[in-house]
Amino acid sequence: NTRIEVLTSELRGRVRDTVPAVRVRVTDTLGVALAAVRVAWSTPDGGRVEGTERTDSTGHVSARWTLGGRAGSQRLLVQVGNPRFTPAQAVRAAALPGPMHALLVVTGDAQRAVVGSSPRPIVLVARDSSGNPIPDLTVTATLTDGSLLDTVLTTGSDGRATLRWTLPTKPGDHRLEVRAAGAPARVVATASARVGPATVLDLTRQTGASAGKVRLVARLRDAHGNAVANASLSLAATAGALSGTRIKTDSTGRALLTWTPPTGKRGAVRITATLSGT
């Protein structure tokens, strides 16, 4: 004939914080207070509790409950009297994540991709000191070069935010820095942009050649004008002699050669440079 009434409702707080005092009243079914009844407290979801062990003259008991480290719903069990006859009463509290402790790159760091392309998205996660993800946190990204679809994002329910980074059109190493609102924590992701496939090949005549010879320069570039180095070119001439029929471009994407015109022959001559495999 025992009635257990939890007088504290809508408990909530950050993980590992102490919530307002939990108060319970024990009466019989007629509402008469039951004094000196033994009460036991337990926290099955972690944390700790310090509570009175018997009801007072008005049938009340109270406890101080410090939440555990796991975010979400947590329980405080109140066992009144003999557990064989009276089931434990559960008091629930909403445990919110603690202050942001770490901002981490989950995927997408240290990538290599072609200039001007969009590599794998960079996924970040914000966590508190207990490892709980922190939702609804504003993060701001800045970068040395390239572009971002969004520079200000909000973490989802899983504490994650996804950045889509388009690399610059110049090769090299680049950095992206992300900061969380209201916290000094920051994280850096890097990407290395490499030269794209060759799309432009030109062959031009240079001045200053020695007598009887023509100096030529072949230049190889990608779609963004970056030099394509160490590429093998094949050369052919319809007349005369070339200094080489297979040459490689240097670090500036250039290859130099000379052409010696045929003796005693007049008319147009075609010299062709071809990138091997294309």
PDB file of N, CA and C in Angstrom, residues 50-124:
ATOM      1  N   GLU A  50      24.097  11.175  -3.489  1.00  0.00           N
ATOM      2  CA  GLU A  50      24.170  11.229  -2.033  1.00  0.00           C
ATOM      3  C   GLU A  50      22.778  11.598  -1.533  1.00  0.00           C
ATOM      4  N   GLY A  51      22.116  10.641  -0.862  1.00  0.00           N
ATOM      5  CA  GLY A  51      20.746  10.879  -0.429  1.00  0.00           C
ATOM      6  C   GLY A  51      20.472  10.378   0.971  1.00  0.00           C
ATOM      7  N   THR A  52      19.391  10.905   1.569  1.00  0.00           N
ATOM      8  CA  THR A  52      18.971  10.437   2.891  1.00  0.00           C
ATOM      9  C   THR A  52      18.493   8.994   2.792  1.00  0.00           C
ATOM     10  N   GLU A  53      18.700   8.240   3.877  1.00  0.00           N
ATOM     11  CA  GLU A  53      18.434   6.809   3.835  1.00  0.00           C
ATOM     12  C   GLU A  53      17.064   6.438   4.378  1.00  0.00           C
ATOM     13  N   ARG A  54      16.388   7.360   5.054  1.00  0.00           N
ATOM     14  CA  ARG A  54      15.049   7.084   5.565  1.00  0.00           C
ATOM     15  C   ARG A  54      14.176   8.321   5.405  1.00  0.00           C
ATOM     16  N   THR A  55      12.879   8.080   5.218  1.00  0.00           N
ATOM     17  CA  THR A  55      11.944   9.196   5.107  1.00  0.00           C
ATOM     18  C   THR A  55      11.815   9.909   6.449  1.00  0.00           C
ATOM     19  N   ASP A  56      11.577  11.244   6.341  1.00  0.00           N
ATOM     20  CA  ASP A  56      11.391  12.014   7.573  1.00  0.00           C
ATOM     21  C   ASP A  56       9.951  11.896   8.052  1.00  0.00           C
ATOM     22  N   SER A  57       9.578  12.722   9.034  1.00  0.00           N
ATOM     23  CA  SER A  57       8.243  12.617   9.625  1.00  0.00           C
ATOM     24  C   SER A  57       7.140  12.964   8.653  1.00  0.00           C
ATOM     25  N   THR A  58       7.497  13.689   7.574  1.00  0.00           N
ATOM     26  CA  THR A  58       6.488  14.030   6.556  1.00  0.00           C
ATOM     27  C   THR A  58       6.526  13.084   5.359  1.00  0.00           C
ATOM     28  N   GLY A  59       7.362  12.037   5.463  1.00  0.00           N
ATOM     29  CA  GLY A  59       7.451  11.064   4.379  1.00  0.00           C
ATOM     30  C   GLY A  59       8.365  11.472   3.238  1.00  0.00           C
ATOM     31  N   HIS A  60       9.187  12.503   3.438  1.00  0.00           N
ATOM     32  CA  HIS A  60      10.044  13.010   2.373  1.00  0.00           C
ATOM     33  C   HIS A  60      11.474  12.485   2.490  1.00  0.00           C
ATOM     34  N   VAL A  61      12.103  12.304   1.355  1.00  0.00           N
ATOM     35  CA  VAL A  61      13.542  12.068   1.257  1.00  0.00           C
ATOM     36  C   VAL A  61      14.072  12.909   0.109  1.00  0.00           C
ATOM     37  N   SER A  62      15.365  13.192   0.124  1.00  0.00           N
ATOM     38  CA  SER A  62      15.967  13.973  -0.957  1.00  0.00           C
ATOM     39  C   SER A  62      17.373  13.479  -1.222  1.00  0.00           C
ATOM     40  N   ALA A  63      17.884  13.825  -2.409  1.00  0.00           N
ATOM     41  CA  ALA A  63      19.222  13.383  -2.800  1.00  0.00           C
ATOM     42  C   ALA A  63      19.848  14.396  -3.725  1.00  0.00           C
ATOM     43  N   ARG A  64      21.178  14.443  -3.690  1.00  0.00           N
ATOM     44  CA  ARG A  64      21.957  15.246  -4.636  1.00  0.00           C
ATOM     45  C   ARG A  64      22.526  14.297  -5.686  1.00  0.00           C
ATOM     46  N   TRP A  65      22.197  14.566  -6.942  1.00  0.00           N
ATOM     47  CA  TRP A  65      22.542  13.655  -8.039  1.00  0.00           C
ATOM     48  C   TRP A  65      23.529  14.345  -8.971  1.00  0.00           C
ATOM     49  N   THR A  66      24.702  13.755  -9.122  1.00  0.00           N
ATOM     50  CA  THR A  66      25.700  14.215 -10.083  1.00  0.00           C
ATOM     51  C   THR A  66      25.663  13.296 -11.290  1.00  0.00           C
ATOM     52  N   LEU A  67      25.396  13.867 -12.447  1.00  0.00           N
ATOM     53  CA  LEU A  67      25.212  13.067 -13.656  1.00  0.00           C
ATOM     54  C   LEU A  67      26.511  12.389 -14.082  1.00  0.00           C
ATOM     55  N   GLY A  68      26.351  11.291 -14.809  1.00  0.00           N
ATOM     56  CA  GLY A  68      27.491  10.585 -15.382  1.00  0.00           C
ATOM     57  C   GLY A  68      28.007  11.281 -16.630  1.00  0.00           C
ATOM     58  N   GLY A  69      28.984  10.672 -17.283  1.00  0.00           N
ATOM     59  CA  GLY A  69      29.644  11.310 -18.416  1.00  0.00           C
ATOM     60  C   GLY A  69      28.990  11.072 -19.760  1.00  0.00           C
ATOM     61  N   ARG A  70      27.936  10.254 -19.833  1.00  0.00           N
ATOM     62  CA  ARG A  70      27.315   9.963 -21.127  1.00  0.00           C
ATOM     63  C   ARG A  70      26.130  10.885 -21.360  1.00  0.00           C
ATOM     64  N   ALA A  71      26.149  11.581 -22.495  1.00  0.00           N
ATOM     65  CA  ALA A  71      25.044  12.464 -22.833  1.00  0.00           C
ATOM     66  C   ALA A  71      23.816  11.650 -23.205  1.00  0.00           C
ATOM     67  N   GLY A  72      22.652  12.232 -22.954  1.00  0.00           N
ATOM     68  CA  GLY A  72      21.395  11.548 -23.246  1.00  0.00           C
ATOM     69  C   GLY A  72      20.562  11.424 -21.987  1.00  0.00           C
ATOM     70  N   SER A  73      19.648  10.480 -21.989  1.00  0.00           N
ATOM     71  CA  SER A  73      18.784  10.265 -20.827  1.00  0.00           C
ATOM     72  C   SER A  73      19.511   9.409 -19.790  1.00  0.00           C
ATOM     73  N   GLN A  74      19.531   9.874 -18.532  1.00  0.00           N
ATOM     74  CA  GLN A  74      20.132   9.119 -17.437  1.00  0.00           C
ATOM     75  C   GLN A  74      19.082   8.866 -16.354  1.00  0.00           C
ATOM     76  N   ARG A  75      19.296   7.795 -15.560  1.00  0.00           N
ATOM     77  CA  ARG A  75      18.324   7.389 -14.546  1.00  0.00           C
ATOM     78  C   ARG A  75      18.925   7.415 -13.147  1.00  0.00           C
ATOM     79  N   LEU A  76      18.083   7.810 -12.211  1.00  0.00           N
ATOM     80  CA  LEU A  76      18.361   7.664 -10.787  1.00  0.00           C
ATOM     81  C   LEU A  76      17.268   6.766 -10.230  1.00  0.00           C
ATOM     82  N   LEU A  77      17.647   5.627  -9.668  1.00  0.00           N
ATOM     83  CA  LEU A  77      16.666   4.680  -9.141  1.00  0.00           C
ATOM     84  C   LEU A  77      16.473   4.917  -7.649  1.00  0.00           C
ATOM     85  N   VAL A  78      15.194   4.995  -7.248  1.00  0.00           N
ATOM     86  CA  VAL A  78      14.814   5.169  -5.849  1.00  0.00           C
ATOM     87  C   VAL A  78      14.133   3.881  -5.386  1.00  0.00           C
ATOM     88  N   GLN A  79      14.786   3.175  -4.501  1.00  0.00           N
ATOM     89  CA  GLN A  79      14.226   1.921  -3.973  1.00  0.00           C
ATOM     90  C   GLN A  79      13.688   2.181  -2.564  1.00  0.00           C
ATOM     91  N   VAL A  80      12.374   2.142  -2.451  1.00  0.00           N
ATOM     92  CA  VAL A  80      11.713   2.365  -1.167  1.00  0.00           C
ATOM     93  C   VAL A  80      11.345   1.011  -0.561  1.00  0.00           C
ATOM     94  N   GLY A  81      11.845   0.766   0.627  1.00  0.00           N
ATOM     95  CA  GLY A  81      11.511  -0.463   1.325  1.00  0.00           C
ATOM     96  C   GLY A  81      12.126  -1.686   0.681  1.00  0.00           C
ATOM     97  N   ASN A  82      11.450  -2.823   0.862  1.00  0.00           N
ATOM     98  CA  ASN A  82      11.945  -4.109   0.381  1.00  0.00           C
ATOM     99  C   ASN A  82      11.742  -4.229  -1.121  1.00  0.00           C
ATOM    100  N   PRO A  83      12.808  -4.467  -1.880  1.00  0.00           N
ATOM    101  CA  PRO A  83      12.651  -4.555  -3.350  1.00  0.00           C
ATOM    102  C   PRO A  83      11.798  -5.736  -3.801  1.00  0.00           C
ATOM    103  N   ARG A  84      11.578  -6.711  -2.931  1.00  0.00           N
ATOM    104  CA  ARG A  84      10.729  -7.847  -3.317  1.00  0.00           C
ATOM    105  C   ARG A  84       9.261  -7.455  -3.383  1.00  0.00           C
ATOM    106  N   PHE A  85       8.899  -6.387  -2.703  1.00  0.00           N
ATOM    107  CA  PHE A  85       7.495  -5.984  -2.651  1.00  0.00           C
ATOM    108  C   PHE A  85       7.226  -4.663  -3.368  1.00  0.00           C
ATOM    109  N   THR A  86       8.254  -3.817  -3.429  1.00  0.00           N
ATOM    110  CA  THR A  86       8.071  -2.495  -4.038  1.00  0.00           C
ATOM    111  C   THR A  86       9.105  -2.293  -5.138  1.00  0.00           C
ATOM    112  N   PRO A  87       8.678  -2.136  -6.386  1.00  0.00           N
ATOM    113  CA  PRO A  87       9.654  -1.918  -7.467  1.00  0.00           C
ATOM    114  C   PRO A  87      10.316  -0.553  -7.327  1.00  0.00           C
ATOM    115  N   ALA A  88      11.545  -0.466  -7.847  1.00  0.00           N
ATOM    116  CA  ALA A  88      12.282   0.803  -7.809  1.00  0.00           C
ATOM    117  C   ALA A  88      11.613   1.835  -8.711  1.00  0.00           C
ATOM    118  N   GLN A  89      11.655   3.068  -8.267  1.00  0.00           N
ATOM    119  CA  GLN A  89      11.100   4.182  -9.033  1.00  0.00           C
ATOM    120  C   GLN A  89      12.243   4.880  -9.763  1.00  0.00           C
ATOM    121  N   ALA A  90      12.076   5.150 -11.063  1.00  0.00           N
ATOM    122  CA  ALA A  90      13.131   5.787 -11.859  1.00  0.00           C
ATOM    123  C   ALA A  90      12.869   7.280 -11.991  1.00  0.00           C
ATOM    124  N   VAL A  91      13.874   8.064 -11.690  1.00  0.00           N
ATOM    125  CA  VAL A  91      13.872   9.502 -11.938  1.00  0.00           C
ATOM    126  C   VAL A  91      14.808   9.737 -13.127  1.00  0.00           C
ATOM    127  N   ARG A  92      14.351  10.476 -14.116  1.00  0.00           N
ATOM    128  CA  ARG A  92      15.149  10.664 -15.329  1.00  0.00           C
ATOM    129  C   ARG A  92      15.617  12.112 -15.451  1.00  0.00           C
ATOM    130  N   ALA A  93      16.779  12.237 -16.059  1.00  0.00           N
ATOM    131  CA  ALA A  93      17.334  13.572 -16.321  1.00  0.00           C
ATOM    132  C   ALA A  93      17.938  13.577 -17.721  1.00  0.00           C
ATOM    133  N   ALA A  94      17.818  14.702 -18.395  1.00  0.00           N
ATOM    134  CA  ALA A  94      18.433  14.878 -19.716  1.00  0.00           C
ATOM    135  C   ALA A  94      19.854  15.404 -19.512  1.00  0.00           C
ATOM    136  N   ALA A  95      20.835  14.595 -19.866  1.00  0.00           N
ATOM    137  CA  ALA A  95      22.238  14.987 -19.723  1.00  0.00           C
ATOM    138  C   ALA A  95      22.723  15.587 -21.038  1.00  0.00           C
ATOM    139  N   LEU A  96      23.090  16.836 -21.007  1.00  0.00           N
ATOM    140  CA  LEU A  96      23.569  17.539 -22.195  1.00  0.00           C
ATOM    141  C   LEU A  96      25.090  17.441 -22.284  1.00  0.00           C
ATOM    142  N   PRO A  97      25.648  17.507 -23.489  1.00  0.00           N
ATOM    143  CA  PRO A  97      27.116  17.492 -23.604  1.00  0.00           C
ATOM    144  C   PRO A  97      27.744  18.649 -22.829  1.00  0.00           C
ATOM    145  N   GLY A  98      28.972  18.439 -22.385  1.00  0.00           N
ATOM    146  CA  GLY A  98      29.702  19.482 -21.685  1.00  0.00           C
ATOM    147  C   GLY A  98      30.301  20.482 -22.655  1.00  0.00           C
ATOM    148  N   PRO A  99      31.105  21.414 -22.145  1.00  0.00           N
ATOM    149  CA  PRO A  99      31.757  22.392 -23.020  1.00  0.00           C
ATOM    150  C   PRO A  99      32.657  21.696 -24.040  1.00  0.00           C
ATOM    151  N   MET A 100      32.834  22.345 -25.187  1.00  0.00           N
ATOM    152  CA  MET A 100      33.650  21.737 -26.224  1.00  0.00           C
ATOM    153  C   MET A 100      35.084  21.564 -25.751  1.00  0.00           C
ATOM    154  N   HIS A 101      35.601  20.378 -25.960  1.00  0.00           N
ATOM    155  CA  HIS A 101      36.959  20.053 -25.533  1.00  0.00           C
ATOM    156  C   HIS A 101      37.886  19.841 -26.724  1.00  0.00           C
ATOM    157  N   ALA A 102      37.353  19.269 -27.804  1.00  0.00           N
ATOM    158  CA  ALA A 102      38.198  18.943 -28.955  1.00  0.00           C
ATOM    159  C   ALA A 102      37.397  19.064 -30.240  1.00  0.00           C
ATOM    160  N   LEU A 103      38.069  19.579 -31.273  1.00  0.00           N
ATOM    161  CA  LEU A 103      37.538  19.626 -32.631  1.00  0.00           C
ATOM    162  C   LEU A 103      38.485  18.801 -33.485  1.00  0.00           C
ATOM    163  N   LEU A 104      37.976  17.740 -34.098  1.00  0.00           N
ATOM    164  CA  LEU A 104      38.830  16.764 -34.769  1.00  0.00           C
ATOM    165  C   LEU A 104      38.436  16.599 -36.225  1.00  0.00           C
ATOM    166  N   VAL A 105      39.433  16.282 -37.063  1.00  0.00           N
ATOM    167  CA  VAL A 105      39.170  15.916 -38.450  1.00  0.00           C
ATOM    168  C   VAL A 105      38.972  14.410 -38.503  1.00  0.00           C
ATOM    169  N   VAL A 106      37.792  13.978 -38.932  1.00  0.00           N
ATOM    170  CA  VAL A 106      37.486  12.550 -39.014  1.00  0.00           C
ATOM    171  C   VAL A 106      38.011  11.972 -40.328  1.00  0.00           C
ATOM    172  N   THR A 107      37.689  12.610 -41.426  1.00  0.00           N
ATOM    173  CA  THR A 107      38.169  12.167 -42.745  1.00  0.00           C
ATOM    174  C   THR A 107      38.490  13.390 -43.594  1.00  0.00           C
ATOM    175  N   GLY A 108      39.365  13.188 -44.573  1.00  0.00           N
ATOM    176  CA  GLY A 108      39.639  14.225 -45.572  1.00  0.00           C
ATOM    177  C   GLY A 108      40.924  14.990 -45.392  1.00  0.00           C
ATOM    178  N   ASP A 109      41.703  14.697 -44.328  1.00  0.00           N
ATOM    179  CA  ASP A 109      42.948  15.423 -44.127  1.00  0.00           C
ATOM    180  C   ASP A 109      44.058  14.824 -44.988  1.00  0.00           C
ATOM    181  N   ALA A 110      45.066  15.647 -45.320  1.00  0.00           N
ATOM    182  CA  ALA A 110      46.264  15.227 -46.042  1.00  0.00           C
ATOM    183  C   ALA A 110      45.926  14.539 -47.371  1.00  0.00           C
ATOM    184  N   GLN A 111      45.050  15.160 -48.137  1.00  0.00           N
ATOM    185  CA  GLN A 111      44.674  14.603 -49.433  1.00  0.00           C
ATOM    186  C   GLN A 111      45.595  15.119 -50.542  1.00  0.00           C
ATOM    187  N   ARG A 112      45.612  14.383 -51.645  1.00  0.00           N
ATOM    188  CA  ARG A 112      46.276  14.804 -52.878  1.00  0.00           C
ATOM    189  C   ARG A 112      45.254  14.744 -53.998  1.00  0.00           C
ATOM    190  N   ALA A 113      45.147  15.845 -54.742  1.00  0.00           N
ATOM    191  CA  ALA A 113      44.157  15.894 -55.815  1.00  0.00           C
ATOM    192  C   ALA A 113      44.637  16.868 -56.884  1.00  0.00           C
ATOM    193  N   VAL A 114      44.004  16.816 -58.041  1.00  0.00           N
ATOM    194  CA  VAL A 114      44.352  17.672 -59.175  1.00  0.00           C
ATOM    195  C   VAL A 114      43.905  19.104 -58.887  1.00  0.00           C
ATOM    196  N   VAL A 115      44.691  20.068 -59.328  1.00  0.00           N
ATOM    197  CA  VAL A 115      44.344  21.474 -59.154  1.00  0.00           C
ATOM    198  C   VAL A 115      42.942  21.746 -59.681  1.00  0.00           C
ATOM    199  N   GLY A 116      42.203  22.610 -58.973  1.00  0.00           N
ATOM    200  CA  GLY A 116      40.870  22.995 -59.406  1.00  0.00           C
ATOM    201  C   GLY A 116      39.798  21.964 -59.154  1.00  0.00           C
ATOM    202  N   SER A 117      40.168  20.816 -58.562  1.00  0.00           N
ATOM    203  CA  SER A 117      39.177  19.770 -58.327  1.00  0.00           C
ATOM    204  C   SER A 117      38.665  19.834 -56.890  1.00  0.00           C
ATOM    205  N   SER A 118      37.630  19.046 -56.603  1.00  0.00           N
ATOM    206  CA  SER A 118      37.072  18.953 -55.252  1.00  0.00           C
ATOM    207  C   SER A 118      37.368  17.561 -54.708  1.00  0.00           C
ATOM    208  N   PRO A 119      38.332  17.444 -53.811  1.00  0.00           N
ATOM    209  CA  PRO A 119      38.644  16.125 -53.252  1.00  0.00           C
ATOM    210  C   PRO A 119      37.534  15.669 -52.300  1.00  0.00           C
ATOM    211  N   ARG A 120      37.797  14.577 -51.580  1.00  0.00           N
ATOM    212  CA  ARG A 120      36.799  14.071 -50.630  1.00  0.00           C
ATOM    213  C   ARG A 120      36.437  15.161 -49.621  1.00  0.00           C
ATOM    214  N   PRO A 121      35.172  15.233 -49.214  1.00  0.00           N
ATOM    215  CA  PRO A 121      34.786  16.237 -48.212  1.00  0.00           C
ATOM    216  C   PRO A 121      35.583  16.072 -46.923  1.00  0.00           C
ATOM    217  N   ILE A 122      35.800  17.176 -46.241  1.00  0.00           N
ATOM    218  CA  ILE A 122      36.472  17.157 -44.947  1.00  0.00           C
ATOM    219  C   ILE A 122      35.401  17.110 -43.864  1.00  0.00           C
ATOM    220  N   VAL A 123      35.416  16.048 -43.070  1.00  0.00           N
ATOM    221  CA  VAL A 123      34.409  15.843 -42.027  1.00  0.00           C
ATOM    222  C   VAL A 123      35.046  16.116 -40.670  1.00  0.00           C
ATOM    223  N   LEU A 124      34.414  17.006 -39.898  1.00  0.00           N
ATOM    224  CA  LEU A 124      34.888  17.379 -38.568  1.00  0.00           C
ATOM    225  C   LEU A 124      33.903  16.883 -37.524  1.00  0.00           C
TER     226      LEU A 124
END
